[in-house]
């Protein structure tokens, strides 16, 4: 506690938007998420009132295209976001699972919904390596494997779901996600500002259904329609009681 | 109980913020940080961006109206008996409709709150109407989703697709409001509440239930947006009549003297709109600069609301009241006491500064317990009787939250009531009539625990992994049955918290259980845990073992952490009641 207080004092003020990634000491980032070998770290700006608090860092896709993470990939889009690493696919086959979900989505992928897979091992996962990896997993239209700096990856990962700061101190285990046993897919609608998560190991058809939950809906007309419960049937084994 | 006390200490981050928790400050400024679920290294954003000020005790308490039945002929299409287990056996005698929609709700009369806060609720209000239901009088309730679709509403963070769970009701799966049973804008769902005691055992009769959203992946934002309310059950003993001539009746304070209080802590932006704020600055013990980030820890607001009013006042007569105190979450925990500003001698006043706890988790105890403090974790309920006849007209009595004294070496000074957050204020006035209500000596006997009924013992380990919340190492999957329980069997479950800093209020649906042991020690008489429970307060490194029965219906249910942010990320299991012989 004492240590922290001193630390805060040394900062002068703990401005809300101020943030950091690249806190491992050797890496720092500027507002564009570019890494530089300086100490101490300059923060990646995350303003919680803007862009659904996504850091608008620059990332490079397996296609070689460069994107602003929020402006180009999130704003006004329905997306699924996950973290991966090519070196850890064997240990935690998250990309294979995303490929199953992509297959369920069919041609809605790239039209109604996009997948963004962020490498948490950006130094190793160069765009070239990601391209080869993408080919192996049949990554097609509407799915981007992206890489950038440690800082950018760390800022994104921190934004999504980590409350601890391992993402700042990128050890090799964390880069590759070697110790990972559970994980989530972050999904939402950048236009509406609604965000949720689902565990990555749910059934692909379930995952493909969940992404429809955050798609823009139509204002209903006419009399309300019954959603359930459906008629009882002891033989069926569905996971819910809704009308089919 | 040692570990439990430590658990509560975990929340005392105020030390790092330079904030005081003295009464005066608590009343006017932002709420101090006691009672949080965060570890000490974590500074939630309520410290960084407090809600706009709101003068405490200006707004009167909102007392929700009692739900009124509708003519069943007005339901089009009508109820379909083939969709509900045991419908013909428990034919609905009262029918209700709830329209779930978006509206502006005034949390406080001062600007910016006076403009109204975009909220979600039932029939135009939040919390929704209070239901008065009776054992032997089954209820049919149609809920219609009239929320604007995704992207069309004013409250952006919740999902306009809902499922409404009736918390601790003995209800068939299809009417329970499980996370998977959602209905979207323009759709409705029919709920059949049979209102009978589990196993037809009168000792299983319950009293204070509540309903709230339980949407898969979105429970936390949806409840936070306003989707909660009370459902009270009465019977011939707890008869909703303090003048009841039936000698069996408890004659608890009733009518306008029976007041449900739901506590939600909410955070607002500069326009008085609710913030769903996962983006908490989180400096970490000097190793890095502060960072704005999404957390899965929990959502904590800096405005205490009671029945969705910021720090209200409530005029009370000098007599007994029954308050049904519910922590509606999303994540904050409370330790509540009473403190009076009174002109009367301190000794006399002290007699009034206590709770007669008559029920926990909504179920009347064997006998009332007199407590100075009550700990209320998320989703837990305490029915308490407060006797205001100990105070004088003009006195103010505060409901104070203070989780734990700071462990700063000063020890207990007897001045601990000076600390805390003022949740609401009772303003005492003279009573015109004699108080006919009673505090009974004895209430409901506990159901017998018969170990010969036990078919299976299960262990559930709750932990943190990779920023997520696990049960037995896994996250929620509605297509996976984590426990197949045979109907009419009993089981012994152990909840184990493998984490050393996190606390989890763990709730299991459908039927109440009785705690056998906490950390290997039996629950003693006089402990509020000696009760029929549906939420376990699971502190760090804690083991809680209980006995439960699963009767009367078949189907899918869930058990989960009721820190609803943990639930959404995804500390929940599905369990099924299956026919005998088909269990796991
Ligand atoms: Cu929890």
mmCIF file of N, CA, C and O in Angstrom, chain A residues 52 70 74-78 188-195, chain B residues 151:
data_model
loop_
_atom_site.group_PDB
_atom_site.id
_atom_site.type_symbol
_atom_site.label_atom_id
_atom_site.label_comp_id
_atom_site.label_asym_id
_atom_site.label_seq_id
_atom_site.Cartn_x
_atom_site.Cartn_y
_atom_site.Cartn_z
ATOM 1 N N UNK A 52 -15.659 3.253 -27.020
ATOM 2 C CA UNK A 52 -15.907 2.136 -26.108
ATOM 3 C C UNK A 52 -14.630 1.738 -25.371
ATOM 4 O O UNK A 52 -14.412 0.582 -25.043
ATOM 5 N N UNK A 70 -9.385 0.594 -33.651
ATOM 6 C CA UNK A 70 -10.799 0.948 -33.459
ATOM 7 C C UNK A 70 -11.437 1.510 -34.731
ATOM 8 O O UNK A 70 -12.467 1.021 -35.185
ATOM 9 N N UNK A 74 -13.367 -1.768 -35.645
ATOM 10 C CA UNK A 74 -14.437 -1.888 -34.640
ATOM 11 C C UNK A 74 -15.615 -0.961 -34.924
ATOM 12 O O UNK A 74 -16.769 -1.379 -34.871
ATOM 13 N N UNK A 75 -15.312 0.265 -35.203
ATOM 14 C CA UNK A 75 -16.371 1.283 -35.341
ATOM 15 C C UNK A 75 -17.460 0.798 -36.309
ATOM 16 O O UNK A 75 -17.178 0.391 -37.412
ATOM 17 N N UNK A 76 -18.682 0.843 -35.849
ATOM 18 C CA UNK A 76 -19.834 0.484 -36.690
ATOM 19 C C UNK A 76 -19.822 -0.968 -37.173
ATOM 20 O O UNK A 76 -20.491 -1.303 -38.141
ATOM 21 N N UNK A 77 -19.070 -1.813 -36.499
ATOM 22 C CA UNK A 77 -19.054 -3.213 -36.932
ATOM 23 C C UNK A 77 -19.462 -4.139 -35.794
ATOM 24 O O UNK A 77 -19.314 -3.825 -34.615
ATOM 25 N N UNK A 78 -19.978 -5.284 -36.176
ATOM 26 C CA UNK A 78 -20.210 -6.367 -35.223
ATOM 27 C C UNK A 78 -18.995 -7.288 -35.312
ATOM 28 O O UNK A 78 -18.637 -7.741 -36.410
ATOM 29 N N UNK A 188 -19.143 -7.934 -29.701
ATOM 30 C CA UNK A 188 -19.965 -6.752 -29.505
ATOM 31 C C UNK A 188 -20.240 -6.003 -30.792
ATOM 32 O O UNK A 188 -19.894 -6.452 -31.888
ATOM 33 N N UNK A 189 -20.878 -4.861 -30.572
ATOM 34 C CA UNK A 189 -21.320 -4.030 -31.669
ATOM 35 C C UNK A 189 -20.737 -2.637 -31.462
ATOM 36 O O UNK A 189 -21.138 -1.921 -30.554
ATOM 37 N N UNK A 190 -19.740 -2.299 -32.273
ATOM 38 C CA UNK A 190 -19.048 -1.023 -32.122
ATOM 39 C C UNK A 190 -19.945 0.172 -32.383
ATOM 40 O O UNK A 190 -19.719 1.257 -31.854
ATOM 41 N N UNK A 191 -20.986 -0.023 -33.167
ATOM 42 C CA UNK A 191 -21.919 1.057 -33.439
ATOM 43 C C UNK A 191 -22.840 1.328 -32.268
ATOM 44 O O UNK A 191 -23.130 2.468 -31.932
ATOM 45 N N UNK A 192 -23.274 0.247 -31.622
ATOM 46 C CA UNK A 192 -24.238 0.392 -30.521
ATOM 47 C C UNK A 192 -23.558 0.523 -29.161
ATOM 48 O O UNK A 192 -24.168 0.991 -28.213
ATOM 49 N N UNK A 193 -22.313 0.080 -29.058
ATOM 50 C CA UNK A 193 -21.606 0.156 -27.782
ATOM 51 C C UNK A 193 -21.991 -0.933 -26.805
ATOM 52 O O UNK A 193 -21.878 -0.758 -25.594
ATOM 53 N N UNK A 194 -22.446 -2.055 -27.283
ATOM 54 C CA UNK A 194 -22.800 -3.164 -26.392
ATOM 55 C C UNK A 194 -21.775 -4.285 -26.561
ATOM 56 O O UNK A 194 -21.451 -4.680 -27.683
ATOM 57 N N UNK A 195 -21.242 -4.742 -25.426
ATOM 58 C CA UNK A 195 -20.142 -5.702 -25.449
ATOM 59 C C UNK A 195 -20.359 -6.818 -24.440
ATOM 60 O O UNK A 195 -20.757 -6.583 -23.311
ATOM 61 N N UNK B 151 -28.991 -0.939 -30.487
ATOM 62 C CA UNK B 151 -28.628 0.255 -31.247
ATOM 63 C C UNK B 151 -29.725 1.304 -31.292
ATOM 64 O O UNK B 151 -29.485 2.439 -31.695
#
